[in-house]
Coordinates of C-alpha atoms in Angstrom, one line a residue:
Chain A
M1 CA 94.5 172.8 86.7
S2 CA 96.6 171.7 83.8
A3 CA 98.1 168.8 85.7
I4 CA 95.3 166.4 85.4
P5 CA 94.7 166.7 81.6
A6 CA 98.5 166.5 81.1
R7 CA 98.6 163.3 83.1
L8 CA 95.7 161.8 81.2
K9 CA 97.3 162.8 78.0
G10 CA 100.6 161.2 79.0
N11 CA 98.8 157.9 79.9
T12 CA 96.9 157.9 76.6
G13 CA 100.2 158.1 74.7
V14 CA 101.6 155.2 76.7
L15 CA 98.5 153.1 76.4
L16 CA 98.5 153.7 72.6
G17 CA 102.1 152.6 72.6
F18 CA 101.2 149.4 74.3
V19 CA 98.4 148.7 71.8
V20 CA 100.6 149.4 68.8
G21 CA 103.4 147.3 70.3
A22 CA 101.0 144.4 71.0
L23 CA 99.5 144.6 67.5
A24 CA 102.9 144.8 65.9
L25 CA 104.3 141.8 67.8
L26 CA 101.3 139.6 68.2
V27 CA 99.4 140.2 64.9
L28 CA 101.5 141.9 62.3
A29 CA 104.9 140.1 62.8
P30 CA 103.5 136.5 62.7
A31 CA 101.4 137.4 59.7
V32 CA 104.1 138.9 57.5
L33 CA 107.3 137.2 58.6
S34 CA 108.6 133.8 57.6
D35 CA 109.2 131.2 60.4
F36 CA 112.9 131.9 60.2
R37 CA 112.5 135.7 60.4
L38 CA 109.9 135.3 63.2
S39 CA 112.4 133.3 65.2
L40 CA 115.0 135.9 64.6
L41 CA 112.6 138.6 65.9
G42 CA 112.0 136.3 69.0
R43 CA 115.7 136.5 69.7
F44 CA 115.6 140.3 69.4
V45 CA 112.7 140.4 71.7
C46 CA 114.8 138.6 74.3
Y47 CA 117.5 141.4 73.9
A48 CA 114.7 143.9 74.3
I49 CA 113.7 142.4 77.6
V50 CA 117.3 142.8 78.9
A51 CA 117.2 146.4 77.5
V52 CA 114.1 147.3 79.4
G53 CA 115.9 146.3 82.6
I54 CA 119.0 148.3 81.6
G55 CA 116.7 151.3 81.0
L56 CA 115.5 151.0 84.5
A57 CA 118.9 150.6 86.1
W58 CA 120.9 153.0 83.9
G59 CA 118.3 155.4 82.5
R60 CA 116.4 155.9 85.7
G61 CA 118.8 154.7 88.3
G62 CA 122.1 156.0 86.8
M63 CA 123.8 152.6 87.2
L64 CA 125.7 152.1 83.9
T65 CA 125.7 148.3 84.0
L66 CA 128.1 146.8 81.5
G67 CA 127.5 143.3 82.9
Q68 CA 123.9 142.3 82.3
G69 CA 125.3 139.3 80.4
V70 CA 126.0 137.7 83.8
F71 CA 122.3 137.7 84.7
F72 CA 121.2 136.9 81.2
G73 CA 123.6 134.0 81.3
L74 CA 122.4 132.8 84.7
G75 CA 118.8 132.6 83.5
A76 CA 119.9 131.0 80.2
Y77 CA 122.1 128.4 81.7
V78 CA 119.5 127.4 84.3
M79 CA 117.0 126.9 81.5
A80 CA 119.5 125.1 79.3
M81 CA 120.5 122.7 82.1
H82 CA 116.8 121.9 82.7
M83 CA 116.3 121.3 78.9
K84 CA 119.4 119.1 78.7
L85 CA 118.2 117.0 81.6
D86 CA 114.7 116.8 80.2
D87 CA 116.0 115.6 76.9
A88 CA 118.1 113.0 78.6
G89 CA 115.0 111.6 80.3
P90 CA 114.5 110.7 84.0
G91 CA 117.8 109.8 85.6
G92 CA 119.5 110.3 82.2
V93 CA 122.9 112.0 81.5
P94 CA 123.1 114.9 79.0
D95 CA 125.1 113.9 75.9
F96 CA 128.1 116.2 76.3
M97 CA 128.7 114.9 79.8
Q98 CA 129.2 111.4 78.4
L99 CA 131.7 112.8 75.9
Y100 CA 133.8 115.1 78.2
G101 CA 132.8 114.3 81.7
S102 CA 132.7 111.4 84.1
G103 CA 129.4 110.3 82.6
E104 CA 127.6 111.2 85.8
V105 CA 125.4 114.2 86.5
P106 CA 126.9 116.6 89.1
G107 CA 124.8 117.1 92.3
W108 CA 124.2 120.8 91.6
W109 CA 122.5 119.9 88.3
E110 CA 119.9 117.7 90.0
P111 CA 117.5 120.3 91.3
F112 CA 117.0 121.6 87.7
R113 CA 115.3 118.4 86.7
S114 CA 112.3 119.9 88.3
P115 CA 110.4 122.3 86.0
V116 CA 109.1 124.3 89.0
V117 CA 112.6 124.7 90.5
T118 CA 113.9 125.8 87.0
L119 CA 111.2 128.4 86.5
V120 CA 111.7 129.8 90.0
S121 CA 115.5 129.8 89.6
V122 CA 115.4 131.6 86.3
I123 CA 114.2 134.7 88.2
A124 CA 115.5 133.9 91.7
I125 CA 119.2 133.1 91.0
P126 CA 119.9 136.3 89.0
A127 CA 117.9 138.3 91.5
L128 CA 119.8 136.9 94.5
V129 CA 123.2 137.4 92.9
A130 CA 122.2 141.0 92.0
L131 CA 121.0 141.5 95.6
V132 CA 124.3 140.3 97.1
L133 CA 126.4 142.2 94.6
G134 CA 124.2 145.3 94.7
T135 CA 124.2 145.5 98.5
A136 CA 127.9 145.1 98.6
I137 CA 128.7 147.6 95.8
F138 CA 126.2 150.3 96.6
R139 CA 126.7 150.3 100.4
R140 CA 130.4 151.0 99.7
R141 CA 129.3 153.9 97.5
V142 CA 130.9 152.5 94.4
R143 CA 129.3 154.4 91.5
G144 CA 129.8 156.0 88.1
A145 CA 132.7 154.7 86.0
Y146 CA 133.9 152.5 88.9
F147 CA 130.6 150.7 89.0
A148 CA 130.6 150.3 85.2
I149 CA 134.1 148.8 85.2
L150 CA 133.3 146.5 88.1
S151 CA 130.2 145.2 86.3
Q152 CA 132.1 144.6 83.2
A153 CA 134.8 142.8 85.0
L154 CA 132.1 140.5 86.5
A155 CA 130.9 139.7 83.0
A156 CA 134.4 138.8 81.9
A157 CA 135.0 136.7 85.0
F158 CA 131.7 134.9 84.5
A159 CA 132.5 134.0 80.8
I160 CA 136.0 132.8 81.8
L161 CA 134.5 130.7 84.6
L162 CA 132.1 129.1 82.1
I163 CA 134.8 128.4 79.6
G164 CA 136.8 126.5 82.2
Q165 CA 133.9 124.1 83.0
Q166 CA 134.0 121.9 79.9
A167 CA 132.9 118.7 81.7
T168 CA 130.0 120.2 83.7
I169 CA 128.7 123.1 81.7
G170 CA 129.9 122.6 78.2
G171 CA 132.9 125.0 78.2
T172 CA 133.3 127.1 75.1
N173 CA 130.7 125.1 73.2
G174 CA 128.1 126.0 75.8
L175 CA 124.9 124.0 76.0
N176 CA 123.0 123.2 72.7
G177 CA 121.2 120.6 70.7
F178 CA 118.0 120.9 72.6
R179 CA 115.1 118.8 71.4
S180 CA 112.2 119.8 73.6
F181 CA 111.0 122.6 75.8
F182 CA 108.8 121.5 78.7
G183 CA 107.7 118.5 76.6
F184 CA 107.0 120.5 73.4
N185 CA 109.0 119.4 70.4
L186 CA 111.3 122.2 69.4
F187 CA 111.4 121.1 65.7
D188 CA 107.7 121.7 65.3
P189 CA 107.1 125.1 63.6
V190 CA 103.9 125.6 65.7
N191 CA 105.8 125.3 68.9
K192 CA 108.5 127.7 67.6
R193 CA 105.7 130.2 66.9
M194 CA 104.4 129.7 70.4
L195 CA 107.9 130.5 71.8
F196 CA 107.8 133.8 69.9
Y197 CA 104.4 134.6 71.4
L198 CA 105.7 133.8 74.8
A199 CA 108.7 136.1 74.4
A200 CA 106.5 138.9 73.0
V201 CA 104.0 138.7 75.8
T202 CA 106.8 138.6 78.3
L203 CA 108.3 141.8 76.8
L204 CA 104.9 143.5 77.1
V205 CA 104.5 142.4 80.7
V206 CA 108.0 143.6 81.6
L207 CA 107.2 146.9 80.0
L208 CA 103.9 147.2 82.0
I209 CA 105.9 146.5 85.2
V210 CA 108.4 149.1 84.4
W211 CA 105.7 151.6 83.4
Q212 CA 104.1 151.2 86.8
L213 CA 107.5 151.7 88.4
Y214 CA 108.2 154.9 86.5
R215 CA 104.8 156.3 87.5
S216 CA 105.2 155.3 91.1
R217 CA 106.8 157.2 94.0
Y218 CA 109.6 154.7 93.8
G219 CA 110.3 155.8 90.2
E220 CA 110.5 159.4 91.3
L221 CA 112.8 158.5 94.2
L222 CA 115.0 156.5 91.8
V223 CA 115.5 159.6 89.6
A224 CA 116.2 161.6 92.7
V225 CA 118.9 159.1 93.7
R226 CA 120.3 159.2 90.2
D227 CA 120.7 163.0 90.1
Q228 CA 121.5 163.8 93.8
E229 CA 122.5 160.6 95.7
E230 CA 123.9 162.5 98.7
R231 CA 120.9 164.8 98.9
V232 CA 118.6 161.8 99.2
R233 CA 120.6 160.6 102.1
F234 CA 119.8 163.8 104.0
L235 CA 116.1 163.2 103.4
G236 CA 116.3 160.0 105.5
Y237 CA 116.6 157.4 102.7
D238 CA 119.4 154.9 102.2
P239 CA 120.2 155.3 98.5
A240 CA 121.9 151.9 98.5
T241 CA 118.6 150.2 99.1
V242 CA 116.8 152.3 96.4
K243 CA 119.5 151.4 93.8
T244 CA 119.7 147.8 94.8
V245 CA 115.9 147.3 94.1
A246 CA 116.3 148.6 90.6
Y247 CA 119.5 146.6 90.0
V248 CA 117.8 143.4 91.2
L249 CA 114.7 144.0 89.0
A250 CA 117.0 144.6 86.0
A251 CA 118.8 141.4 86.8
A252 CA 115.6 139.4 87.1
M253 CA 114.5 140.7 83.7
A254 CA 117.8 139.7 82.1
G255 CA 117.4 136.3 83.7
V256 CA 114.0 135.8 82.2
A257 CA 115.3 137.0 78.8
G258 CA 118.1 134.5 79.0
A259 CA 115.7 131.7 79.8
L260 CA 113.6 132.5 76.7
F261 CA 116.7 132.9 74.5
V262 CA 117.7 129.3 75.0
P263 CA 114.7 127.6 73.5
I264 CA 114.3 130.2 70.8
V265 CA 117.9 130.3 69.6
G266 CA 118.9 126.7 70.6
I267 CA 122.2 127.5 72.2
I268 CA 123.8 129.3 75.1
S269 CA 127.5 129.7 75.3
P270 CA 130.1 132.0 76.9
A271 CA 130.1 134.0 73.7
N272 CA 126.5 135.0 74.5
V273 CA 127.1 136.3 78.0
G274 CA 130.6 137.9 78.1
V275 CA 131.8 141.4 77.7
V276 CA 130.9 141.9 74.1
P277 CA 127.2 140.9 74.3
S278 CA 127.0 142.8 77.6
I279 CA 128.0 146.0 75.8
A280 CA 125.8 145.1 72.8
F281 CA 122.8 145.1 75.2
L282 CA 123.7 148.6 76.1
I283 CA 124.0 150.1 72.6
G284 CA 120.4 149.6 71.8
V285 CA 119.4 151.2 75.0
A286 CA 121.6 154.2 74.4
I287 CA 120.3 154.6 70.8
G288 CA 116.7 154.1 71.7
G289 CA 116.7 156.5 74.7
R290 CA 117.6 155.2 78.0
T291 CA 115.3 157.3 80.2
T292 CA 112.2 156.5 78.2
L293 CA 109.7 153.6 78.6
F294 CA 109.7 152.2 75.0
G295 CA 113.1 153.6 73.8
P296 CA 115.3 150.8 75.2
A297 CA 113.2 148.0 73.8
L298 CA 112.7 149.6 70.4
G299 CA 116.4 150.5 70.2
A300 CA 117.5 147.0 71.1
I301 CA 115.2 145.4 68.5
A302 CA 116.2 148.0 65.9
V303 CA 120.0 147.5 66.5
A304 CA 119.8 143.7 66.5
W305 CA 117.6 143.8 63.3
A306 CA 120.0 146.2 61.6
Q307 CA 123.0 144.0 62.6
T308 CA 121.4 140.9 61.1
T309 CA 120.3 142.7 57.9
F310 CA 123.6 144.5 57.3
S311 CA 125.8 141.7 58.2
E312 CA 124.0 139.5 55.7
S313 CA 125.0 141.9 52.9
F314 CA 128.1 143.6 54.3
P315 CA 129.6 141.3 56.9
S316 CA 132.6 143.4 57.9
F317 CA 130.9 146.8 57.5
W318 CA 128.3 146.5 60.3
T319 CA 130.7 146.7 63.2
Y320 CA 132.0 150.1 62.0
F321 CA 128.5 151.4 61.4
Q322 CA 127.4 150.3 64.8
G323 CA 130.4 152.0 66.4
A324 CA 129.8 155.2 64.4
L325 CA 126.1 155.2 65.4
F326 CA 126.9 154.8 69.0
V327 CA 129.4 157.6 68.9
F328 CA 126.9 159.8 67.1
V329 CA 124.1 159.2 69.6
V330 CA 126.4 159.7 72.6
A331 CA 127.8 162.9 71.2
F332 CA 124.8 164.5 69.7
L333 CA 121.7 162.8 71.1
P334 CA 122.4 161.9 74.7
G335 CA 118.7 161.2 75.2
G336 CA 118.7 158.7 72.3
L337 CA 116.5 158.7 69.2
A338 CA 113.5 159.1 71.5
S339 CA 114.6 162.6 72.3
V340 CA 114.4 163.7 68.6
G341 CA 110.6 164.3 68.9
G342 CA 111.1 166.5 71.9
L343 CA 113.9 168.5 70.3
L344 CA 111.8 169.1 67.2
R345 CA 108.9 170.2 69.3
R346 CA 111.1 172.6 71.3
R347 CA 112.5 174.0 68.1
K348 CA 109.0 174.6 66.8
A349 CA 108.0 176.2 70.1
I350 CA 111.0 178.5 69.9
E351 CA 110.5 179.6 66.3
P352 CA 107.1 181.3 66.5
A353 CA 108.2 183.0 69.8
P354 CA 109.9 186.1 68.3
V355 CA 106.8 186.8 66.2
V356 CA 104.7 186.9 69.4
A357 CA 107.2 189.1 71.1
K358 CA 107.2 191.6 68.2
E359 CA 103.4 191.8 68.3
G360 CA 103.5 192.3 72.0
A361 CA 106.4 194.7 72.1
P362 CA 104.8 198.0 70.6
A363 CA 102.3 198.1 73.5
Chain B
M1 CA 105.4 170.1 125.1
N2 CA 109.1 170.0 125.9
A3 CA 111.3 172.4 124.0
D4 CA 113.9 170.8 121.8
Y5 CA 117.5 171.7 122.0
L6 CA 120.7 170.9 120.2
E7 CA 123.8 170.6 122.4
L8 CA 127.3 170.3 121.1
S9 CA 130.2 169.7 123.4
D10 CA 133.8 169.6 122.5
V11 CA 133.2 168.7 118.9
R12 CA 136.4 168.2 116.9
V13 CA 136.8 167.4 113.2
S14 CA 140.2 166.7 111.7
F15 CA 141.2 166.2 108.1
D16 CA 144.6 164.6 107.9
G17 CA 145.7 166.1 111.2
F18 CA 144.3 169.6 110.4
L19 CA 141.7 170.5 112.9
A20 CA 138.9 172.1 110.9
V21 CA 136.7 172.2 114.0
D22 CA 138.6 172.4 117.2
G23 CA 136.6 171.8 120.3
V24 CA 133.3 173.6 119.6
S25 CA 130.7 173.6 122.4
M26 CA 127.3 175.3 122.0
T27 CA 123.7 174.9 122.8
V28 CA 120.8 176.0 120.6
L29 CA 117.3 176.2 121.9
Q30 CA 114.0 175.8 120.1
G31 CA 112.7 179.2 119.0
D32 CA 116.1 180.8 119.2
L33 CA 117.1 181.8 115.7
R34 CA 120.9 181.2 115.9
F35 CA 123.3 182.5 113.4
L36 CA 126.7 180.9 112.9
I37 CA 129.2 183.4 111.4
G38 CA 132.9 183.6 110.9
P39 CA 135.4 184.2 108.2
N40 CA 136.0 181.7 105.3
G41 CA 137.6 178.5 106.6
A42 CA 136.3 179.1 110.1
G43 CA 134.8 175.6 110.1
K44 CA 131.1 176.6 109.9
T45 CA 130.1 174.2 107.1
T46 CA 132.3 171.5 108.5
L47 CA 130.5 171.8 111.8
V48 CA 127.2 171.3 110.0
D49 CA 128.7 168.3 108.2
A50 CA 129.7 166.9 111.6
I51 CA 126.2 167.3 113.1
T52 CA 124.6 165.6 110.1
G53 CA 127.0 162.7 109.9
L54 CA 128.8 163.7 106.8
A55 CA 132.2 164.5 108.4
P56 CA 133.5 162.1 111.1
A57 CA 133.8 164.0 114.4
T58 CA 134.7 163.3 118.0
G59 CA 133.0 164.8 121.1
S60 CA 129.3 164.9 121.5
V61 CA 126.3 166.2 119.6
R62 CA 123.0 165.6 121.3
F63 CA 119.5 166.4 120.1
G64 CA 117.5 166.2 123.3
R65 CA 118.8 163.0 124.8
T66 CA 119.9 161.4 121.6
E67 CA 123.6 161.2 120.7
L68 CA 124.0 161.9 117.0
L69 CA 127.7 161.3 116.4
G70 CA 128.5 157.9 115.0
R71 CA 125.2 157.5 113.3
K72 CA 124.7 157.2 109.5
V73 CA 123.6 160.2 107.5
H74 CA 120.1 158.9 106.7
R75 CA 119.5 157.8 110.3
I76 CA 120.4 161.2 111.6
A77 CA 118.0 162.7 109.0
R78 CA 115.3 160.4 110.3
L79 CA 115.8 161.6 113.8
G80 CA 114.7 165.0 112.7
I81 CA 117.9 166.8 111.8
G82 CA 117.6 168.5 108.4
R83 CA 120.0 170.6 106.4
T84 CA 120.3 172.6 103.3
F85 CA 123.4 173.3 101.2
Q86 CA 125.3 176.3 100.0
T87 CA 124.4 175.6 96.4
A88 CA 120.7 174.6 96.3
S89 CA 120.6 170.9 95.6
V90 CA 117.0 170.2 94.6
F91 CA 116.1 167.4 92.2
E92 CA 116.1 169.5 89.0
E93 CA 114.5 166.9 86.8
L94 CA 111.5 166.5 89.1
T95 CA 108.7 168.9 89.8
V96 CA 108.3 171.0 92.9
L97 CA 105.6 168.7 94.0
Q98 CA 107.7 165.6 93.5
N99 CA 110.6 167.1 95.3
L100 CA 108.5 167.8 98.4
D101 CA 106.7 164.4 98.1
I102 CA 110.0 162.6 98.2
A103 CA 111.2 164.7 101.2
A104 CA 108.0 163.7 103.0
G105 CA 108.3 160.0 102.3
A106 CA 111.3 158.6 104.2
G107 CA 108.9 156.5 106.3
R108 CA 106.8 155.1 103.5
G109 CA 106.5 151.3 103.1
P110 CA 107.3 149.4 99.9
L111 CA 103.6 149.2 98.9
T112 CA 103.1 152.9 99.1
L113 CA 106.3 153.5 97.2
L114 CA 105.2 151.2 94.3
R115 CA 102.0 153.1 93.8
A116 CA 101.7 156.4 92.0
R117 CA 100.8 159.4 94.1
S118 CA 97.0 159.8 94.0
A119 CA 96.7 163.0 96.0
V120 CA 98.9 165.8 97.4
P121 CA 99.7 164.9 101.0
D122 CA 98.5 167.5 103.5
A123 CA 102.0 168.2 104.8
V124 CA 103.2 168.9 101.2
A125 CA 100.3 171.2 100.4
E126 CA 100.9 173.1 103.7
A127 CA 104.7 173.4 102.9
L128 CA 103.9 174.6 99.4
E129 CA 101.8 177.4 100.9
T130 CA 104.4 178.2 103.6
V131 CA 107.3 178.7 101.2
G132 CA 105.0 180.3 98.6
L133 CA 105.5 177.9 95.7
S134 CA 101.9 176.6 95.4
A135 CA 101.5 178.2 92.0
R136 CA 104.6 176.5 90.6
R137 CA 103.8 173.1 92.0
D138 CA 104.0 171.2 88.6
E139 CA 107.0 172.9 87.2
K140 CA 110.4 171.3 87.2
A141 CA 112.5 172.4 90.1
G142 CA 115.4 173.1 87.6
V143 CA 113.6 176.1 86.1
L144 CA 113.0 177.8 89.5
A145 CA 114.9 181.0 90.3
H146 CA 117.8 180.6 92.7
G147 CA 115.9 182.0 95.6
Q148 CA 112.9 179.8 95.0
K149 CA 115.2 176.7 95.0
Q150 CA 116.4 177.7 98.4
W151 CA 112.8 178.1 99.6
L152 CA 112.0 174.7 98.1
E153 CA 114.8 173.2 100.1
I154 CA 113.4 174.8 103.3
G155 CA 110.0 173.4 102.3
M156 CA 111.6 170.0 101.9
L157 CA 112.9 170.3 105.5
L158 CA 109.4 171.2 106.7
V159 CA 107.7 168.2 105.2
Q160 CA 110.6 166.0 106.3
N161 CA 109.4 167.0 109.7
S162 CA 112.8 168.2 110.8
R163 CA 113.0 169.4 114.3
V164 CA 116.4 170.9 113.8
L165 CA 117.1 173.0 110.6
L166 CA 120.7 173.6 109.7
L167 CA 120.8 176.1 106.8
D168 CA 124.0 176.7 105.0
E169 CA 124.0 180.2 103.5
P170 CA 120.3 180.3 102.6
V171 CA 120.4 183.9 101.2
A172 CA 123.6 183.7 99.2
G173 CA 122.9 185.2 95.8
M174 CA 119.5 186.4 96.7
S175 CA 118.1 189.9 95.9
G176 CA 117.2 192.2 98.8
E177 CA 113.5 191.4 98.6
E178 CA 114.2 187.7 98.5
R179 CA 116.4 188.0 101.6
E180 CA 113.6 189.8 103.4
Q181 CA 111.1 187.1 102.5
T182 CA 113.6 184.4 103.5
G183 CA 114.1 186.0 106.9
E184 CA 110.4 186.2 107.5
L185 CA 110.1 182.6 106.5
L186 CA 112.8 181.5 108.9
R187 CA 111.1 183.4 111.7
R188 CA 107.8 181.8 111.0
V189 CA 109.2 178.2 110.8
G190 CA 111.8 178.8 113.6
A191 CA 109.3 179.4 116.3
E192 CA 108.6 175.7 116.7
R193 CA 112.0 174.4 115.6
T194 CA 115.6 174.7 116.5
V195 CA 117.3 176.7 113.7
V196 CA 121.0 177.3 113.0
V197 CA 121.8 179.6 110.0
V198 CA 125.3 179.7 108.6
E199 CA 125.7 183.1 107.0
H200 CA 128.1 185.5 105.6
D201 CA 125.7 188.4 105.1
M202 CA 126.0 190.7 108.1
D203 CA 123.0 192.8 107.3
F204 CA 120.8 189.8 107.1
M205 CA 122.3 188.5 110.4
R206 CA 121.7 191.8 112.2
T207 CA 118.1 191.9 111.0
F208 CA 117.0 188.4 111.9
A209 CA 119.4 186.8 114.4
D210 CA 118.2 186.1 117.9
S211 CA 121.6 185.0 118.9
V212 CA 125.0 184.6 117.2
T213 CA 127.9 182.3 117.5
V214 CA 131.2 183.4 115.9
L215 CA 133.6 180.7 114.8
H216 CA 137.2 181.5 114.0
A217 CA 139.8 178.9 113.1
G218 CA 137.6 176.0 114.3
K219 CA 137.0 177.6 117.7
V220 CA 134.1 179.5 119.2
L221 CA 135.3 183.1 119.3
S222 CA 132.3 184.7 120.8
E223 CA 128.6 184.0 121.5
G224 CA 125.6 186.1 122.5
T225 CA 123.2 188.6 121.1
V226 CA 124.0 190.6 117.9
A227 CA 125.0 193.6 120.0
Q228 CA 127.2 191.6 122.4
V229 CA 129.0 189.9 119.5
Q230 CA 129.5 193.1 117.6
A231 CA 131.0 194.7 120.7
D232 CA 133.5 191.9 121.1
E233 CA 137.0 193.0 120.4
G234 CA 138.2 189.6 119.1
V235 CA 135.4 189.6 116.6
Q236 CA 136.1 193.1 115.5
E237 CA 139.7 192.2 114.9
V238 CA 138.9 189.1 112.8
Y239 CA 136.3 190.9 110.8
L240 CA 138.1 194.2 110.5
G241 CA 141.1 192.3 109.3
E242 CA 139.0 190.6 106.7
A243 CA 137.2 193.7 105.8
A244 CA 140.5 195.4 105.1
T245 CA 141.6 192.6 102.9
R246 CA 138.4 192.7 101.1
K247 CA 138.7 196.4 100.5
A248 CA 142.2 195.9 99.1
L249 CA 140.9 193.2 96.8
A250 CA 138.1 195.3 95.6
A251 CA 140.4 198.1 94.9
V252 CA 142.6 195.8 92.8
A253 CA 139.6 194.4 91.0
E254 CA 138.5 197.9 90.2
Q255 CA 141.9 198.8 88.8
E256 CA 141.9 195.7 86.6
G257 CA 138.4 196.5 85.4
E258 CA 139.5 199.8 84.1

């Protein structure tokens, strides 16, 4: 009886969330923020897209992935390579290669001259890498802290690999100095605004995808695998497959986020994809509430926003504050800030209870 | 319809040279509610682990004509071998309905999985009725009473379409009334399935078992009807020995309690 209204009510809440989110990002933010601040928000939105994927993999799937920087980086570097080649013109050589390299474009760069190949690769390369890694890792039943350490090691290895490739991928400097994005001049404020809208719409679409996943039977199965992996096996499912799907989706989301990050921020370097940014992605998710739909995205934006604001006024203070906040949330609010509402509601529900009991008791 | 049967021959499981199961052979027929008893460490749970692919074993375990040993856990489950665990292991964060729906869905394709459940599948509704949890359908499994969790697990085996049910201490920690209900439930579902119940509770065994296999130190000590097994001297020795120990322990506990 009560199931149907409850479900409807749940959906109304989520739909309201989407409407508020869309209004805030697409109407309010462009109206009140300066171009500089809007571009900053665009960067945070990219982090939020990664965070939504982490929410899926970690919050619902139990895979504490400390290495999303790898997939973020793959998407970002693919996009950056395309933009460098595009800026250099047909048959041209990107500027840094003339400085540090042989002055010739390596063969493996060539496919990314094509916009179509680039757009497909932005999703397909991170997804494929995650598919291979996920299959190998989850079939061997690596999980928990071991999986976390492994994923972090991958992020470290990826950053080191990039740093070593000065001549072909820019080394420590990374790739930067882009002038255009698919033919649009990046110095034009209108185009910068368009990029923000692109990122914001992408975030909303990614949230819609994840919402459908959470409502679906797959979403229920993923939670079951998170809580009782062995039990699921005895029901005839291979948990490795279930987990790999979530891991691949999270990787694809990180890849898309990386590809949007490059034109918005104007640089991608190993410092954006290594261990530290990989953990930074996670903090927002933990603070926002990893198992919820909107928590990871809101948490990621809030943390990044706070970081920028506080480090403008107290440059050295922020790191401590961030650490303290993380410790506080992990210790006292394992469900993240999103669980505060639920806790308050439960407390309210508990308080009137004794009164009712007293009234009922004399009978 | 052909009756199913589960046939074990010379099953051995060794952990670092210790033979937990040492050459067990037995046959369980459909409709024969078989109890597997024996003192702690007799290898009962290990035997169930071997059948379900969790513990590597040698010998042969056949379900009808299909050899089970050497297959992966989830493949064995798909062949219709289902089990429960000593400690009820339902998905506590999910509702009773979701638990059963997942159990029913191992054969679902990706498109079905990516959609939300639009109606309660017939098999799930039927199982809810059979295990008596229809009224608690939308509650989280974590809030169920201990006995209800065990029933939910049995319900999950039913929707999973298991032909063989291996139940590891299904009535441990249950009240007398719950035991009674569980026994009736097992009789009902056992008529069309092959059921093996690992159990410590002798009263429960006496009331509901059709046949009994006694394990001791990894070997079959005795097999037959309840009366036959109880009359077996070897069984008496093992159990009397244990009963004596238990009495002594109880006495010690009582003294300490005072």
